[in-house]
PDB file of C-alpha atoms and ligand atoms in Angstrom:
ATOM      1  CA  MET A   1      88.194  62.044 165.233  1.00 92.00           C
ATOM      2  CA  THR A   2      87.886  59.345 162.563  1.00 96.00           C
ATOM      3  CA  PHE A   3      89.064  58.738 159.016  1.00 96.00           C
ATOM      4  CA  SER A   4      87.233  57.090 156.157  1.00 96.00           C
ATOM      5  CA  THR A   5      88.031  56.373 152.533  1.00 96.00           C
ATOM      6  CA  ALA A   6      85.704  58.397 150.335  1.00 97.00           C
ATOM      7  CA  SER A   7      83.481  57.051 147.588  1.00 95.00           C
ATOM      8  CA  PRO A   8      81.720  59.001 144.785  1.00 95.00           C
ATOM      9  CA  ALA A   9      78.748  59.328 147.177  1.00 96.00           C
ATOM     10  CA  ASP A  10      80.932  61.715 149.222  1.00 96.00           C
ATOM     11  CA  LEU A  11      81.348  64.164 146.311  1.00 96.00           C
ATOM     12  CA  PRO A  12      78.923  66.765 147.759  1.00 95.00           C
ATOM     13  CA  ALA A  13      80.901  66.894 151.034  1.00 95.00           C
ATOM     14  CA  LEU A  14      84.179  67.212 149.103  1.00 96.00           C
ATOM     15  CA  GLN A  15      82.723  69.959 146.924  1.00 96.00           C
ATOM     16  CA  PHE A  16      81.461  71.873 149.928  1.00 96.00           C
ATOM     17  CA  ILE A  17      84.875  71.888 151.622  1.00 96.00           C
ATOM     18  CA  GLU A  18      86.684  72.557 148.335  1.00 97.00           C
ATOM     19  CA  SER A  19      84.417  75.524 147.538  1.00 96.00           C
ATOM     20  CA  HIS A  20      86.200  77.492 150.272  1.00 92.00           C
ATOM     21  CA  GLN A  21      89.597  77.296 148.520  1.00 90.00           C
ATOM     22  CA  ASP A  22      90.918  80.338 146.656  1.00 88.00           C
ATOM     23  CA  TYR A  23      91.176  78.271 143.455  1.00 90.00           C
ATOM     24  CA  PRO A  24      88.646  75.456 143.940  1.00 94.00           C
ATOM     25  CA  TRP A  25      88.611  72.335 141.813  1.00 95.00           C
ATOM     26  CA  SER A  26      85.529  71.716 139.688  1.00 95.00           C
ATOM     27  CA  GLU A  27      83.116  68.867 140.399  1.00 94.00           C
ATOM     28  CA  THR A  28      84.536  67.094 137.336  1.00 95.00           C
ATOM     29  CA  GLN A  29      88.089  67.332 138.683  1.00 95.00           C
ATOM     30  CA  LEU A  30      86.999  65.998 142.066  1.00 96.00           C
ATOM     31  CA  ALA A  31      84.984  63.197 140.460  1.00 96.00           C
ATOM     32  CA  SER A  32      88.008  62.128 138.396  1.00 95.00           C
ATOM     33  CA  CYS A  33      89.839  61.274 141.634  1.00 96.00           C
ATOM     34  CA  PHE A  34      87.923  58.064 142.160  1.00 95.00           C
ATOM     35  CA  GLY A  35      89.846  56.267 139.436  1.00 90.00           C
ATOM     36  CA  GLU A  36      92.651  53.733 139.525  1.00 90.00           C
ATOM     37  CA  GLY A  37      95.407  54.417 142.068  1.00 93.00           C
ATOM     38  CA  TYR A  38      93.685  57.313 143.832  1.00 96.00           C
ATOM     39  CA  ARG A  39      93.026  57.485 147.536  1.00 96.00           C
ATOM     40  CA  VAL A  40      90.563  60.031 148.866  1.00 97.00           C
ATOM     41  CA  ARG A  41      90.474  60.273 152.639  1.00 97.00           C
ATOM     42  CA  LEU A  42      87.933  62.099 154.768  1.00 97.00           C
ATOM     43  CA  LEU A  43      88.492  63.345 158.303  1.00 98.00           C
ATOM     44  CA  TRP A  44      85.433  63.417 160.520  1.00 97.00           C
ATOM     45  CA  GLN A  45      84.687  65.126 163.783  1.00 95.00           C
ATOM     46  CA  ASP A  46      81.415  63.808 165.169  1.00 92.00           C
ATOM     47  CA  ASN A  47      79.148  63.756 162.091  1.00 91.00           C
ATOM     48  CA  LEU A  48      80.910  66.569 160.232  1.00 94.00           C
ATOM     49  CA  THR A  49      83.487  66.096 157.487  1.00 96.00           C
ATOM     50  CA  VAL A  50      86.141  68.656 158.446  1.00 97.00           C
ATOM     51  CA  GLY A  51      88.709  67.946 155.744  1.00 98.00           C
ATOM     52  CA  PHE A  52      89.984  65.651 153.026  1.00 98.00           C
ATOM     53  CA  SER A  53      93.121  64.601 151.205  1.00 98.00           C
ATOM     54  CA  ILE A  54      93.486  63.271 147.671  1.00 98.00           C
ATOM     55  CA  CYS A  55      96.544  61.385 146.521  1.00 98.00           C
ATOM     56  CA  GLN A  56      97.512  59.055 143.737  1.00 97.00           C
ATOM     57  CA  ARG A  57      99.948  56.160 143.928  1.00 96.00           C
ATOM     58  CA  VAL A  58     102.099  55.284 140.893  1.00 95.00           C
ATOM     59  CA  LEU A  59     104.732  52.564 141.308  1.00 94.00           C
ATOM     60  CA  ASP A  60     106.350  53.261 144.696  1.00 94.00           C
ATOM     61  CA  GLU A  61     105.505  56.968 144.938  1.00 96.00           C
ATOM     62  CA  SER A  62     102.436  58.833 146.124  1.00 97.00           C
ATOM     63  CA  THR A  63     101.541  62.332 144.972  1.00 98.00           C
ATOM     64  CA  LEU A  64      99.343  64.543 147.122  1.00 98.00           C
ATOM     65  CA  PHE A  65      97.024  66.411 144.745  1.00 97.00           C
ATOM     66  CA  ASN A  66      94.787  68.174 147.201  1.00 97.00           C
ATOM     67  CA  ILE A  67      94.237  68.691 150.900  1.00 98.00           C
ATOM     68  CA  CYS A  68      91.676  71.000 152.418  1.00 98.00           C
ATOM     69  CA  VAL A  69      90.219  71.742 155.850  1.00 98.00           C
ATOM     70  CA  LEU A  70      86.994  73.693 156.427  1.00 97.00           C
ATOM     71  CA  PRO A  71      87.948  77.335 157.142  1.00 96.00           C
ATOM     72  CA  ALA A  72      86.249  77.307 160.555  1.00 95.00           C
ATOM     73  CA  CYS A  73      88.316  74.266 161.541  1.00 96.00           C
ATOM     74  CA  ARG A  74      91.764  75.487 160.441  1.00 97.00           C
ATOM     75  CA  GLY A  75      94.617  75.977 162.883  1.00 97.00           C
ATOM     76  CA  LEU A  76      93.350  73.156 165.105  1.00 97.00           C
ATOM     77  CA  GLY A  77      95.646  70.361 163.944  1.00 98.00           C
ATOM     78  CA  PHE A  78      93.322  68.754 161.356  1.00 98.00           C
ATOM     79  CA  GLY A  79      95.696  69.413 158.461  1.00 98.00           C
ATOM     80  CA  LYS A  80      98.480  67.702 160.363  1.00 98.00           C
ATOM     81  CA  LEU A  81      96.195  64.723 161.105  1.00 98.00           C
ATOM     82  CA  LEU A  82      95.401  64.390 157.388  1.00 98.00           C
ATOM     83  CA  MET A  83      99.125  64.501 156.559  1.00 98.00           C
ATOM     84  CA  ASP A  84      99.920  61.942 159.285  1.00 98.00           C
ATOM     85  CA  ASP A  85      97.275  59.667 157.758  1.00 97.00           C
ATOM     86  CA  LEU A  86      98.727  60.155 154.276  1.00 97.00           C
ATOM     87  CA  ILE A  87     102.219  59.284 155.484  1.00 97.00           C
ATOM     88  CA  VAL A  88     101.038  56.206 157.406  1.00 96.00           C
ATOM     89  CA  GLU A  89      99.069  54.957 154.370  1.00 94.00           C
ATOM     90  CA  ALA A  90     101.965  55.599 151.971  1.00 95.00           C
ATOM     91  CA  ARG A  91     104.422  53.822 154.232  1.00 95.00           C
ATOM     92  CA  ALA A  92     102.064  50.858 154.652  1.00 94.00           C
ATOM     93  CA  ALA A  93     101.778  50.642 150.849  1.00 93.00           C
ATOM     94  CA  GLY A  94     105.588  50.462 150.583  1.00 94.00           C
ATOM     95  CA  ASP A  95     106.161  53.873 149.010  1.00 96.00           C
ATOM     96  CA  SER A  96     109.621  55.433 148.994  1.00 96.00           C
ATOM     97  CA  ALA A  97     108.444  59.051 148.786  1.00 97.00           C
ATOM     98  CA  ILE A  98     105.503  61.437 148.649  1.00 98.00           C
ATOM     99  CA  PHE A  99     105.552  64.376 146.218  1.00 98.00           C
ATOM    100  CA  LEU A 100     103.354  67.460 145.953  1.00 98.00           C
ATOM    101  CA  GLU A 101     103.116  70.813 144.206  1.00 98.00           C
ATOM    102  CA  VAL A 102     101.932  73.961 145.916  1.00 98.00           C
ATOM    103  CA  ARG A 103     101.428  77.579 144.908  1.00 97.00           C
ATOM    104  CA  ALA A 104     104.434  79.635 146.036  1.00 97.00           C
ATOM    105  CA  SER A 105     102.024  82.112 147.691  1.00 96.00           C
ATOM    106  CA  ASN A 106     100.242  79.455 149.775  1.00 97.00           C
ATOM    107  CA  SER A 107     102.063  80.076 153.053  1.00 97.00           C
ATOM    108  CA  GLU A 108      99.589  78.035 155.183  1.00 97.00           C
ATOM    109  CA  ALA A 109     100.056  74.903 153.103  1.00 98.00           C
ATOM    110  CA  ILE A 110     103.818  75.385 152.747  1.00 98.00           C
ATOM    111  CA  GLY A 111     104.004  75.840 156.537  1.00 98.00           C
ATOM    112  CA  LEU A 112     102.121  72.570 157.001  1.00 98.00           C
ATOM    113  CA  TYR A 113     104.295  70.648 154.545  1.00 98.00           C
ATOM    114  CA  ARG A 114     107.557  71.951 156.054  1.00 98.00           C
ATOM    115  CA  ARG A 115     106.242  71.152 159.521  1.00 98.00           C
ATOM    116  CA  MET A 116     105.658  67.545 158.372  1.00 98.00           C
ATOM    117  CA  GLY A 117     109.208  67.276 157.025  1.00 97.00           C
ATOM    118  CA  PHE A 118     108.646  67.888 153.306  1.00 98.00           C
ATOM    119  CA  GLU A 119     111.578  69.500 151.517  1.00 98.00           C
ATOM    120  CA  GLU A 120     111.557  71.744 148.457  1.00 98.00           C
ATOM    121  CA  VAL A 121     113.118  69.882 145.543  1.00 98.00           C
ATOM    122  CA  GLY A 122     112.126  72.084 142.617  1.00 98.00           C
ATOM    123  CA  ARG A 123     110.208  75.079 141.338  1.00 98.00           C
ATOM    124  CA  ARG A 124     108.041  75.290 138.199  1.00 97.00           C
ATOM    125  CA  LYS A 125     108.076  78.847 136.897  1.00 97.00           C
ATOM    126  CA  GLY A 126     104.640  80.326 136.185  1.00 96.00           C
ATOM    127  CA  TYR A 127     102.974  76.937 136.610  1.00 95.00           C
ATOM    128  CA  TYR A 128      99.677  78.087 138.143  1.00 95.00           C
ATOM    129  CA  PRO A 129      97.301  80.692 136.696  1.00 92.00           C
ATOM    130  CA  THR A 130      96.114  83.454 139.035  1.00 92.00           C
ATOM    131  CA  VAL A 131      93.353  86.016 138.460  1.00 88.00           C
ATOM    132  CA  SER A 132      95.693  88.350 136.583  1.00 92.00           C
ATOM    133  CA  THR A 133      99.001  86.555 135.974  1.00 94.00           C
ATOM    134  CA  ARG A 134     100.765  83.280 136.801  1.00 97.00           C
ATOM    135  CA  GLU A 135     102.687  82.056 139.809  1.00 97.00           C
ATOM    136  CA  ASP A 136     105.345  79.463 140.526  1.00 97.00           C
ATOM    137  CA  ALA A 137     104.745  76.004 141.928  1.00 98.00           C
ATOM    138  CA  LEU A 138     107.049  74.632 144.596  1.00 98.00           C
ATOM    139  CA  VAL A 139     107.714  70.924 144.201  1.00 98.00           C
ATOM    140  CA  MET A 140     108.140  69.249 147.571  1.00 98.00           C
ATOM    141  CA  ARG A 141     109.145  65.734 148.581  1.00 98.00           C
ATOM    142  CA  PHE A 142     108.873  63.668 151.736  1.00 98.00           C
ATOM    143  CA  SER A 143     111.239  60.731 151.960  1.00 97.00           C
ATOM    144  CA  LEU A 144     109.727  57.667 153.578  1.00 94.00           C
ATOM    145  CA  ASP A 145     113.152  56.078 153.886  1.00 84.00           C
ATOM    146  CA  LYS A 146     114.448  58.519 156.458  1.00 54.00           C
ATOM    147  CA  VAL A 147     111.925  58.079 159.299  1.00 50.00           C
TER     148      VAL A 147
HETATM  149  C1  COA B   1      96.798  74.051 154.452  1.00 57.52           C
HETATM  150  C2  COA B   1      95.695  73.582 155.394  1.00 57.52           C
HETATM  151  C3  COA B   1      95.207  72.185 154.936  1.00 57.52           C
HETATM  152  C4  COA B   1      96.270  73.468 156.823  1.00 57.52           C
HETATM  153  O1  COA B   1      95.276  72.864 157.634  1.00 57.52           O
HETATM  154  P1  COA B   1      95.142  73.248 159.202  1.00 57.52           P
HETATM  155  O2  COA B   1      94.184  72.275 159.790  1.00 57.52           O
HETATM  156  O3  COA B   1      94.850  74.682 159.365  1.00 57.52           O
HETATM  157  O4  COA B   1      96.639  72.960 159.720  1.00 57.52           O
HETATM  158  P2  COA B   1      97.063  72.535 161.212  1.00 57.52           P
HETATM  159  O5  COA B   1      96.218  73.256 162.197  1.00 57.52           O
HETATM  160  O6  COA B   1      97.111  71.056 161.303  1.00 57.52           O
HETATM  161  O7  COA B   1      98.547  73.109 161.285  1.00 57.52           O
HETATM  162  C5  COA B   1      99.662  72.246 161.081  1.00 57.52           C
HETATM  163  C6  COA B   1     100.863  73.101 160.726  1.00 57.52           C
HETATM  164  O8  COA B   1     100.623  73.835 159.520  1.00 57.52           O
HETATM  165  C7  COA B   1     101.302  75.075 159.584  1.00 57.52           C
HETATM  166  N1  COA B   1     100.298  76.149 159.490  1.00 57.52           N
HETATM  167  C8  COA B   1      98.978  76.072 159.748  1.00 57.52           C
HETATM  168  N2  COA B   1      98.390  77.267 159.528  1.00 57.52           N
HETATM  169  C9  COA B   1      99.387  78.104 159.130  1.00 57.52           C
HETATM  170  C10 COA B   1      99.424  79.468 158.744  1.00 57.52           C
HETATM  171  N3  COA B   1      98.308  80.217 158.725  1.00 57.52           N
HETATM  172  N4  COA B   1     100.627  79.995 158.377  1.00 57.52           N
HETATM  173  C11 COA B   1     101.751  79.247 158.370  1.00 57.52           C
HETATM  174  N5  COA B   1     101.769  77.929 158.732  1.00 57.52           N
HETATM  175  C12 COA B   1     100.603  77.383 159.098  1.00 57.52           C
HETATM  176  C13 COA B   1     101.994  75.160 160.928  1.00 57.52           C
HETATM  177  O9  COA B   1     103.321  74.670 160.753  1.00 57.52           O
HETATM  178  C14 COA B   1     101.195  74.170 161.764  1.00 57.52           C
HETATM  179  O10 COA B   1     101.954  73.573 162.766  1.00 57.52           O
HETATM  180  P3  COA B   1     101.952  74.236 164.254  1.00 57.52           P
HETATM  181  O11 COA B   1     100.518  74.343 164.666  1.00 57.52           O
HETATM  182  O12 COA B   1     102.713  73.263 165.060  1.00 57.52           O
HETATM  183  O13 COA B   1     102.604  75.561 164.112  1.00 57.52           O
HETATM  184  C15 COA B   1      94.507  74.614 155.446  1.00 57.52           C
HETATM  185  O14 COA B   1      95.054  75.898 155.687  1.00 57.52           O
HETATM  186  C16 COA B   1      93.673  74.634 154.192  1.00 57.52           C
HETATM  187  O15 COA B   1      92.723  73.854 154.047  1.00 57.52           O
HETATM  188  N6  COA B   1      93.992  75.568 153.255  1.00 57.52           N
HETATM  189  C17 COA B   1      93.211  75.724 152.024  1.00 57.52           C
HETATM  190  C18 COA B   1      93.452  74.591 151.082  1.00 57.52           C
HETATM  191  C19 COA B   1      94.872  74.574 150.575  1.00 57.52           C
HETATM  192  O16 COA B   1      95.480  75.598 150.315  1.00 57.52           O
HETATM  193  N7  COA B   1      95.396  73.344 150.390  1.00 57.52           N
HETATM  194  C20 COA B   1      96.728  73.118 149.868  1.00 57.52           C
HETATM  195  C21 COA B   1      96.666  72.858 148.421  1.00 57.52           C
HETATM  196  S1  COA B   1      98.315  72.484 147.790  1.00 57.52           S
END
């Protein structure tokens, strides 16, 4: 298992993994994550990219914008490895906290974040569009001071 920092040349691999999400980001959205302050990390098993994380650092806080593991590779600990990597990188950069937003219906991701020690600190009503209506976003925070 290895990690690498992605470059725009990795966009096709990111797009392929992202295409399996219920609400996938567009190529333009993914491409915009190679700007100032962003960190895009890839997790590899052998020669296959099995997952990625995208975060942005502003001042002393990181925000996780996206994390995704190939469907066939879920439930095997890869999501946790990506989160461990995020936390290690944020701590090394001197961050005080990591924030994220997640759809209230996304029980897999919420399970992962709680498992890592993230705590719910807010809720944005009707923040995300769905096919037919809107749903809330949970705002979660991981304190880097406490561990
Ligand atoms: C969320 C996601 C990244 C988790 O990746 P994963 O590799 O399957 O997760 P792991 O195998 O490392 O599991 C780590 C923890 O997550 C939680 N978890 C994983 N799958 C879960 C599920 N189906 N239901 C509830 N909790 C789950 C568990 O707490 C698990 O810890 P445990 O194995 O000790 O019980 C993956 O489901 C995914 O890519 N989902 C689609 C993309 C997405 O929704 N991203 C979040 C956007 S905000």
